PDB file of C-alpha atoms in Angstrom:
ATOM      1  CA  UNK A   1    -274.749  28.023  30.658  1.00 78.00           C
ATOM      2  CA  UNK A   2    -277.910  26.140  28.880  1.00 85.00           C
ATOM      3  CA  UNK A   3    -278.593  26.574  25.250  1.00 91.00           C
ATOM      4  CA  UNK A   4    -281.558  25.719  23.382  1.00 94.00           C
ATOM      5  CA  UNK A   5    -282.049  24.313  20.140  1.00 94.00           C
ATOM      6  CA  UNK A   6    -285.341  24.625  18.287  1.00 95.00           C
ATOM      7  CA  UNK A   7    -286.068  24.055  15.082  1.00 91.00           C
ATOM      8  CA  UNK A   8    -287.359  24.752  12.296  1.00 92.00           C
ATOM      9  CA  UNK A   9    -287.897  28.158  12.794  1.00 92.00           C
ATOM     10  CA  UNK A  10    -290.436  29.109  10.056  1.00 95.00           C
ATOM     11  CA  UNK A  11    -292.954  26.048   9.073  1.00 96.00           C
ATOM     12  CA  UNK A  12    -295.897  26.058   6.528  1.00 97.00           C
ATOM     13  CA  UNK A  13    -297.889  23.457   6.940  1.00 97.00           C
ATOM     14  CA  UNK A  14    -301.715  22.627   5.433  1.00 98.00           C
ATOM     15  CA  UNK A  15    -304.984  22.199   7.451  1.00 97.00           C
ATOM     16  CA  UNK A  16    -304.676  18.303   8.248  1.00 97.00           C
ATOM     17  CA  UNK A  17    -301.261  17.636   8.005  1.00 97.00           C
ATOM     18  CA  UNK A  18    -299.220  16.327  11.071  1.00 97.00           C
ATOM     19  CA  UNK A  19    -296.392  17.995  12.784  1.00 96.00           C
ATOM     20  CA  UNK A  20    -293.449  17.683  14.918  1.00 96.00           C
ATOM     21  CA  UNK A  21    -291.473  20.164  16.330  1.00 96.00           C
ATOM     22  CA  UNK A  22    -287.938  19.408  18.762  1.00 95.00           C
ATOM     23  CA  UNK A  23    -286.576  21.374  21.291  1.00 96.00           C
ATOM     24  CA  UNK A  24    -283.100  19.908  22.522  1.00 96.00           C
ATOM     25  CA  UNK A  25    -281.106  21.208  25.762  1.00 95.00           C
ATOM     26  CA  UNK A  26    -277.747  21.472  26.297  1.00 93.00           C
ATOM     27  CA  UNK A  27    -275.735  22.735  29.441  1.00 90.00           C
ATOM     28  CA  UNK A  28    -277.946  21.068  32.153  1.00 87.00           C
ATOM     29  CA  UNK A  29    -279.793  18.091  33.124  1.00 86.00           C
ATOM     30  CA  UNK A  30    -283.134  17.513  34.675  1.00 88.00           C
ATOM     31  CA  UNK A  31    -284.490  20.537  33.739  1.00 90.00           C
ATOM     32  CA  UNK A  32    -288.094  21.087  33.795  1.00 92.00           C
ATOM     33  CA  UNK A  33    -289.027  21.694  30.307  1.00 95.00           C
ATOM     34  CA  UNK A  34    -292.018  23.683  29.031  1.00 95.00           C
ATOM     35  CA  UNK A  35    -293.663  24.564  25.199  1.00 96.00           C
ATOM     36  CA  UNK A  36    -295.326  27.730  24.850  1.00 95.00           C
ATOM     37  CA  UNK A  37    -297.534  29.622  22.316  1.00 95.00           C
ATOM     38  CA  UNK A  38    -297.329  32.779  21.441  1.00 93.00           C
ATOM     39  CA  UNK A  39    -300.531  35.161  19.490  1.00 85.00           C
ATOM     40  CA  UNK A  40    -299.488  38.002  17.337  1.00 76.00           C
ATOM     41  CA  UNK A  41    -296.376  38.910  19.653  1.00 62.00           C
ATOM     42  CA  UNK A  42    -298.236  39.399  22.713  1.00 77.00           C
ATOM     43  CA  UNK A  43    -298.070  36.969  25.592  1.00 86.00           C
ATOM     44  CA  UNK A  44    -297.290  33.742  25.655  1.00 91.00           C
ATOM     45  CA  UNK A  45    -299.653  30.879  26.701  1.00 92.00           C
ATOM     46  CA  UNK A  46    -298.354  27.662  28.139  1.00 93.00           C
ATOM     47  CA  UNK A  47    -299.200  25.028  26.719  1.00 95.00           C
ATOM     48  CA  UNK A  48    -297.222  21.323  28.158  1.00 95.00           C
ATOM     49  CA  UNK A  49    -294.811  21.301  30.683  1.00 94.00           C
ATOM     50  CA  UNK A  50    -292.077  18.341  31.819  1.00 95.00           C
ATOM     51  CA  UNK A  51    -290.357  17.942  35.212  1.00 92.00           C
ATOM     52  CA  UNK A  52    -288.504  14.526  33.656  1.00 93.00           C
ATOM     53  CA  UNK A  53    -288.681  11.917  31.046  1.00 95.00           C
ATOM     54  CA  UNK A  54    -291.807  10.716  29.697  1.00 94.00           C
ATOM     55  CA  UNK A  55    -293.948  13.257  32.560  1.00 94.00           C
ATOM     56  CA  UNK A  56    -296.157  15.435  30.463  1.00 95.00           C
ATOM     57  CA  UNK A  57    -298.522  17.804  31.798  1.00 93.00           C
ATOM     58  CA  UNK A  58    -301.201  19.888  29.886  1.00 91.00           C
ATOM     59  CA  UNK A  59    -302.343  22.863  30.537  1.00 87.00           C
ATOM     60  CA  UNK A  60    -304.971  23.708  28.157  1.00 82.00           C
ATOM     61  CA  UNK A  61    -306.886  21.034  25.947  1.00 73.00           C
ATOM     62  CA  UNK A  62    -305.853  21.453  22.406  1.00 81.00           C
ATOM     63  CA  UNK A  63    -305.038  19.784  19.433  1.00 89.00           C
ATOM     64  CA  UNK A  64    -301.237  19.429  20.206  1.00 94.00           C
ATOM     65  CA  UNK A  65    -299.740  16.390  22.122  1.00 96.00           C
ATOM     66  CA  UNK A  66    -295.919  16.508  23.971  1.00 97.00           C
ATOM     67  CA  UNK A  67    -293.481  13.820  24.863  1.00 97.00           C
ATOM     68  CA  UNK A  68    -290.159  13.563  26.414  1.00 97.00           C
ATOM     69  CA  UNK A  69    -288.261  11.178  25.089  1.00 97.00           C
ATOM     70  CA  UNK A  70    -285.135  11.570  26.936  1.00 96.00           C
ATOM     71  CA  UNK A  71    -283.504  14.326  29.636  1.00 95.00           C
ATOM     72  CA  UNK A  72    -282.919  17.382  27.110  1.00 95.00           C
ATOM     73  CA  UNK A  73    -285.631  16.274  24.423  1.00 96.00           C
ATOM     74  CA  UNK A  74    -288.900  18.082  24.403  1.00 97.00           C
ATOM     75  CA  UNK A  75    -291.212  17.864  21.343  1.00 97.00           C
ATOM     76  CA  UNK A  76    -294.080  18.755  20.290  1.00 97.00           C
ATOM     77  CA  UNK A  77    -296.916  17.201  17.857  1.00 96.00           C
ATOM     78  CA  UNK A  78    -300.009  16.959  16.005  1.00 96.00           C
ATOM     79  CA  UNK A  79    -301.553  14.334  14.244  1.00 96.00           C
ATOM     80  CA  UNK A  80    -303.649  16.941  12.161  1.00 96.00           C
ATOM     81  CA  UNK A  81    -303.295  20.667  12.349  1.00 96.00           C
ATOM     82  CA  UNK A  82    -305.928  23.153  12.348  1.00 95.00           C
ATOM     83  CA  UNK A  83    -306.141  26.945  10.964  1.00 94.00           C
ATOM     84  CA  UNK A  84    -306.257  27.847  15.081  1.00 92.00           C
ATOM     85  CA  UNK A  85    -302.902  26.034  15.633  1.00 94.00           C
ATOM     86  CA  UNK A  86    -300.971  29.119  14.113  1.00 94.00           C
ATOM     87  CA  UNK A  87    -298.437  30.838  16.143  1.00 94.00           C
ATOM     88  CA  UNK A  88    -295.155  31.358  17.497  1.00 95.00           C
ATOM     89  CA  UNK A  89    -293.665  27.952  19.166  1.00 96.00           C
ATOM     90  CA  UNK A  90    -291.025  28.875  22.169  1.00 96.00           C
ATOM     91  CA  UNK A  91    -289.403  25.585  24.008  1.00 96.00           C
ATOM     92  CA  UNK A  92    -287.888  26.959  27.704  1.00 95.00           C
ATOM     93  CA  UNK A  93    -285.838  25.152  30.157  1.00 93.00           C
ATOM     94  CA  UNK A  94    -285.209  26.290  33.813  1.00 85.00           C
ATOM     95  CA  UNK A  95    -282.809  23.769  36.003  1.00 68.00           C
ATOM     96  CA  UNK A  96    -283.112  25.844  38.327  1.00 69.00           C
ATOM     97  CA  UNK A  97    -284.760  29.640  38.192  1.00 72.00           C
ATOM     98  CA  UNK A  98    -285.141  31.861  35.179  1.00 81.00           C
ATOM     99  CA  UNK A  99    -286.019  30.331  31.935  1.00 88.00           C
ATOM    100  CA  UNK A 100    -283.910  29.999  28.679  1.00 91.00           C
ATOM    101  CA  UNK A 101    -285.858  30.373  25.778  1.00 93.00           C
ATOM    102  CA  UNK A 102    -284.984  28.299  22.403  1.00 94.00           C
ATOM    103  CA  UNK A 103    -285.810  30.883  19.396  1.00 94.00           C
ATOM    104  CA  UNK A 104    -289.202  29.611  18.503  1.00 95.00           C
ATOM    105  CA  UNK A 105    -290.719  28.099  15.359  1.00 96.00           C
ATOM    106  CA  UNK A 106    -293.475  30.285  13.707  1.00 95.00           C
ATOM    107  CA  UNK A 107    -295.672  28.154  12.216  1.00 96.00           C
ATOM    108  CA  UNK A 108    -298.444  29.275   9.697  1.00 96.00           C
ATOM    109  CA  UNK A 109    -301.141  26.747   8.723  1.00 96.00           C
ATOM    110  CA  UNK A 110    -302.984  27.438   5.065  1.00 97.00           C
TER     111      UNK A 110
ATOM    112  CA  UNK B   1    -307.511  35.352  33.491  1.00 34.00           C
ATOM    113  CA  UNK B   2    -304.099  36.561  33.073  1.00 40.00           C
ATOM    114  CA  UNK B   3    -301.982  36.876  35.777  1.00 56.00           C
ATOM    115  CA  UNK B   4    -299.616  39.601  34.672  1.00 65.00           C
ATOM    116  CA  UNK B   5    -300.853  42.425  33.111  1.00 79.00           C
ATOM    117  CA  UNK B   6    -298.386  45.283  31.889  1.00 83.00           C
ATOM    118  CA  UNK B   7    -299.481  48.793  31.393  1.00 84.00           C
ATOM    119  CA  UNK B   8    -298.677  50.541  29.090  1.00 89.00           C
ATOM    120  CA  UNK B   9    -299.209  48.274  26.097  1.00 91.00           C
ATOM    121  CA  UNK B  10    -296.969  50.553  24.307  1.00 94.00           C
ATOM    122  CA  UNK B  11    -294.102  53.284  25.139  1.00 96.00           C
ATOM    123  CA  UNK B  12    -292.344  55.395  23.190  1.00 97.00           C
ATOM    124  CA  UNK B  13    -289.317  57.627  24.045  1.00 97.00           C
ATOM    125  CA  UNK B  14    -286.570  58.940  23.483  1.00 97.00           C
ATOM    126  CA  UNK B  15    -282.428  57.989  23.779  1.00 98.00           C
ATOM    127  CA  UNK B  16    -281.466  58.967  26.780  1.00 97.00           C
ATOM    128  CA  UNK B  17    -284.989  59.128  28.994  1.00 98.00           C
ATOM    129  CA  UNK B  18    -286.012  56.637  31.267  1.00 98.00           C
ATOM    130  CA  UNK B  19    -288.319  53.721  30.690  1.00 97.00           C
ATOM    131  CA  UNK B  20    -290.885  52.735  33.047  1.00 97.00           C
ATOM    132  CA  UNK B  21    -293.388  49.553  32.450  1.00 96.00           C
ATOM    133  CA  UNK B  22    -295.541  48.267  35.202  1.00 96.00           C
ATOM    134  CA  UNK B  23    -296.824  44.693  35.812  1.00 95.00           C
ATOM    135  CA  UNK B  24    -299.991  43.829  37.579  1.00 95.00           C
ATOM    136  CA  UNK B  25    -301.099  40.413  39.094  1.00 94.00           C
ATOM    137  CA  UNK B  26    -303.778  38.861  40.755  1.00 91.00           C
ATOM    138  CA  UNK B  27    -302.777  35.633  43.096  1.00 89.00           C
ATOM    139  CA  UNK B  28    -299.693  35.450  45.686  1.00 90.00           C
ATOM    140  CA  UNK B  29    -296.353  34.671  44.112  1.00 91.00           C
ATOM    141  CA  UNK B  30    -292.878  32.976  44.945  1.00 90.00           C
ATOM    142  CA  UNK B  31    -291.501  35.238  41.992  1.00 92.00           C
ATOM    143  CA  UNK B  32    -291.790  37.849  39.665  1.00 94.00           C
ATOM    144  CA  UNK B  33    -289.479  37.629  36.905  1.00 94.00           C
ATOM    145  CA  UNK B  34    -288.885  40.123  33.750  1.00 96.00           C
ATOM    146  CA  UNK B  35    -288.217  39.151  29.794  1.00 95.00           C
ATOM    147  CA  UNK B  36    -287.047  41.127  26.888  1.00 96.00           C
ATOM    148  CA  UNK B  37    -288.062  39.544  23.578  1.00 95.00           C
ATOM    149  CA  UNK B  38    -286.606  41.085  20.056  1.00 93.00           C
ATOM    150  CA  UNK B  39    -288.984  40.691  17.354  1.00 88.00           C
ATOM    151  CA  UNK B  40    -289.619  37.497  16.113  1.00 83.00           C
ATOM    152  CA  UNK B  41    -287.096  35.956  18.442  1.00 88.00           C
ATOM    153  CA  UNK B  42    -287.193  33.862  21.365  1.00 90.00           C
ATOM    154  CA  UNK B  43    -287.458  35.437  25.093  1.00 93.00           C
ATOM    155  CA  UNK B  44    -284.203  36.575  27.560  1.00 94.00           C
ATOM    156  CA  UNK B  45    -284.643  36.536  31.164  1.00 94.00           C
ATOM    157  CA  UNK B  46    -283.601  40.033  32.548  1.00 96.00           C
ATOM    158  CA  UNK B  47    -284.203  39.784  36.310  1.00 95.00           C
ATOM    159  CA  UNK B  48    -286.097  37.524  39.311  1.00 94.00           C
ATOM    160  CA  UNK B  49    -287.178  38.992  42.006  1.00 95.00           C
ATOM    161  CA  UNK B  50    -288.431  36.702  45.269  1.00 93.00           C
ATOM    162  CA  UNK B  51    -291.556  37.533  47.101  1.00 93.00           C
ATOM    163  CA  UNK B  52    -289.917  38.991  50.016  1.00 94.00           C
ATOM    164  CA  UNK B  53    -287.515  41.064  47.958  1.00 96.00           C
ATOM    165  CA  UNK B  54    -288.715  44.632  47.655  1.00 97.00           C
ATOM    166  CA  UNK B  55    -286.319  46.146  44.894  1.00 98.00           C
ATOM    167  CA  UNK B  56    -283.401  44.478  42.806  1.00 97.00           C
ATOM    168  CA  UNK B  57    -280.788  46.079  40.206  1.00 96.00           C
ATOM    169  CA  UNK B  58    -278.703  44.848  37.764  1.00 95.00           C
ATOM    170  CA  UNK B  59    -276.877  47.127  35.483  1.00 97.00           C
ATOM    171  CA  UNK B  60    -279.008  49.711  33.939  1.00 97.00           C
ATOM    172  CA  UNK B  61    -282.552  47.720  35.006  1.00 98.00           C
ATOM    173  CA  UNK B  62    -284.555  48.418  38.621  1.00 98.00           C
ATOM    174  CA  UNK B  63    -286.938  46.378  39.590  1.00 98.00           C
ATOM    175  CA  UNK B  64    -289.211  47.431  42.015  1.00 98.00           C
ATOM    176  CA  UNK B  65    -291.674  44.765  44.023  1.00 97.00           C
ATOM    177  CA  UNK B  66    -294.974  45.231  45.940  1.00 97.00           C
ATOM    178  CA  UNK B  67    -296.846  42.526  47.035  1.00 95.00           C
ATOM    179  CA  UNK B  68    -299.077  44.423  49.287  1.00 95.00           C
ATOM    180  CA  UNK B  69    -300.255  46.066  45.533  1.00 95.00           C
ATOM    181  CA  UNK B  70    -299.741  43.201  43.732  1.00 95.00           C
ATOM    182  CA  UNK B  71    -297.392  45.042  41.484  1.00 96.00           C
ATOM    183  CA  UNK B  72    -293.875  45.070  39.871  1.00 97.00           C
ATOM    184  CA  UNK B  73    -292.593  47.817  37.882  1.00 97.00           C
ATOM    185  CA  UNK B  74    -289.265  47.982  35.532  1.00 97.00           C
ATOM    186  CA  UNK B  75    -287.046  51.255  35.040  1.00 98.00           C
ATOM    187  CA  UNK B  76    -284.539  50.949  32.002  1.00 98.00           C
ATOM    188  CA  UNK B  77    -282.340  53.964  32.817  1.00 98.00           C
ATOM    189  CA  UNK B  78    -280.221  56.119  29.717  1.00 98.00           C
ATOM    190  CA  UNK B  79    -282.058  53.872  26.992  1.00 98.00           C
ATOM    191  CA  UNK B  80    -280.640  53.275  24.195  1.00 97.00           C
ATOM    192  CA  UNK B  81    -281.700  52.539  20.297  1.00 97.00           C
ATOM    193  CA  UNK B  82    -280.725  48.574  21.050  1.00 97.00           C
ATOM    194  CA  UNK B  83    -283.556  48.762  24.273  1.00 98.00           C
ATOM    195  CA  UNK B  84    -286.350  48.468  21.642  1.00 97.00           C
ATOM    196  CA  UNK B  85    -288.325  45.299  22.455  1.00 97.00           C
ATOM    197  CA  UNK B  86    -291.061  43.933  23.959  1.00 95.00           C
ATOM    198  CA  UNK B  87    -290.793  43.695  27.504  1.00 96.00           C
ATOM    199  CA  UNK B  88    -292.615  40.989  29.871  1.00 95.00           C
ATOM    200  CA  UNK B  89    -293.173  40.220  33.373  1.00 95.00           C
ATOM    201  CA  UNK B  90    -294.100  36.568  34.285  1.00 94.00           C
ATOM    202  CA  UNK B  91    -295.168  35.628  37.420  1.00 93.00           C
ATOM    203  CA  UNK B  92    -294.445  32.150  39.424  1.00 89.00           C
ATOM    204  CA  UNK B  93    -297.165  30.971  41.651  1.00 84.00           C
ATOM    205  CA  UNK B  94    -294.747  28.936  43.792  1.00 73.00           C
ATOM    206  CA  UNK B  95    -296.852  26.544  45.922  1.00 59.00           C
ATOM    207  CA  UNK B  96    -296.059  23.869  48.664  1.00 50.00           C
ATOM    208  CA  UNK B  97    -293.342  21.337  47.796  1.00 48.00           C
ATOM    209  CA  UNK B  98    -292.762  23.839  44.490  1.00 50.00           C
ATOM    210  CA  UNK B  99    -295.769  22.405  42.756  1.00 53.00           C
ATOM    211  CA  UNK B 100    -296.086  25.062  40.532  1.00 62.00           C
ATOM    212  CA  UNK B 101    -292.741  22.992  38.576  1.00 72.00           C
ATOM    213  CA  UNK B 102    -291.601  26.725  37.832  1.00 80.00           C
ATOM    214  CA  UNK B 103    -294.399  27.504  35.639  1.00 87.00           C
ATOM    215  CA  UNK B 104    -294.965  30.930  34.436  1.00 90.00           C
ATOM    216  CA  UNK B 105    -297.833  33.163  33.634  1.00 90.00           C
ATOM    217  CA  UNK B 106    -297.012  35.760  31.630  1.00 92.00           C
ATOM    218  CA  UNK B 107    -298.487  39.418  30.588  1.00 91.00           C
ATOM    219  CA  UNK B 108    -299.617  40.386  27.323  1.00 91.00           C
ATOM    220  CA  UNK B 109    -296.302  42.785  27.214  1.00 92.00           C
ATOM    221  CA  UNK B 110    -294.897  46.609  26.870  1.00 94.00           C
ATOM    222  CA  UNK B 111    -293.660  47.006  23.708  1.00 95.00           C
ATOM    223  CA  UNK B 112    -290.893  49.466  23.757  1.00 97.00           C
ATOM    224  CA  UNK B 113    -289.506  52.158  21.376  1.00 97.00           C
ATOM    225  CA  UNK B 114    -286.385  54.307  22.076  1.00 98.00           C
ATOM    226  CA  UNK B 115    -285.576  56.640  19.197  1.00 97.00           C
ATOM    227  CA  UNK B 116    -282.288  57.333  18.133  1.00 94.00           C
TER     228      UNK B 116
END
């Protein structure tokens, strides 16, 4: 079965600063890879999705970017973070049906 | 607008009882899938059911599936203290050729409370 690694899973990071956050998959190939964001423990907005190296799809415009770097490597960044950017990071994978869910990076932005 | 919508928001009950959450959506589907999420933790898939599928099981979880409604509901039977979480349906659109790429739209969530 898959496994995924996300990290860090707690982040504080000031208005303007840049971030990167990595999502790595084990127990598959080819997955389609997605990042999610998640508001005050309620439901989850999608945010970039990846059928394969270096494909990158938005779904919403935002202040985040995504890349792909290789099969099982999703990440996600920011040049420079805004207040709004708060929230609860989740990186899934689904080869096939049925997601696995990494478990998240919260990230708070003073 | 969302696609899944889950009524009730919240539910509380007791050890034993039954618990019922319902999922609403708007456009046609290939899927209907359900996720438990502990707080503060990342999301478990629970159970898929296809479009054409009408009612699925696994263990103590039903799944029931109308599409004519455009609804989905999930019965945790006997719940236990460890059942507390929030609990999420996510819908996949599906599409010609699988264009959706398996994306999901998920509800805003039932959170659930069993008391010991």
């Amino acid at each position: 079965s898959q496994t995924i690694h996300q990290w860090p899973a707690t982040l504080v990071q000031p208005v303007g600063s840049p971030l990167s956050l990595e999502c790595t998959v084990e127990g598959t190939s080819n997955p389609n890879l997605y990042w999610y964001r998640q508001a005050a423990g309620r439901g989850l907005q999608l945010l970039f999705y990846s059928v394969g190296i270096g494909q990158i799809s938005s779904e919403v415009p935002q202040n985040l970017s995504a890349s792909r770097p290789q099969d099982r490597q999703f990440i996600l960044s920011s040049k420079k973070l805004l207040l709004s950017d708060s929230g609860f990071y989740l990186c899934a994978s689904q080869p096939y049906y049925g997601y696995t869910f990494g478990s998240g990076t919260r990230l708070t932005v003073v | 607008s969302q696609q899944g919508e889950e009524d009730p928001q919240a539910l509380s009950i007791q050890e034993g009882e039954n618990a019922t959450m319902n999922c609403s959506y708007k456009t046609s589907i290939n899927n209907l899938q359900w996720y438990r999420q502990n707080s503060g933790r990342g999301l478990v898939h629970l159970i898929l059911i296809r479009s054409n599928e009408r009612e699925k099981h696994s263990g103590r979880l039903r799944v029931t599936l109308d599409t004519s409604k455009k609804s989905s509901s999930l019965l945790i039977t006997a719940s236990r203290a460890a059942d507390t979480a929030s609990y999420f349906c996510a819908t996949d659109a599906g599409g010609a050729g699988g264009t959706s790429y398996g994306k999901l739209t998920f509800g805003q969530g039932t959170i659930l409370t069993v008391h010991p």
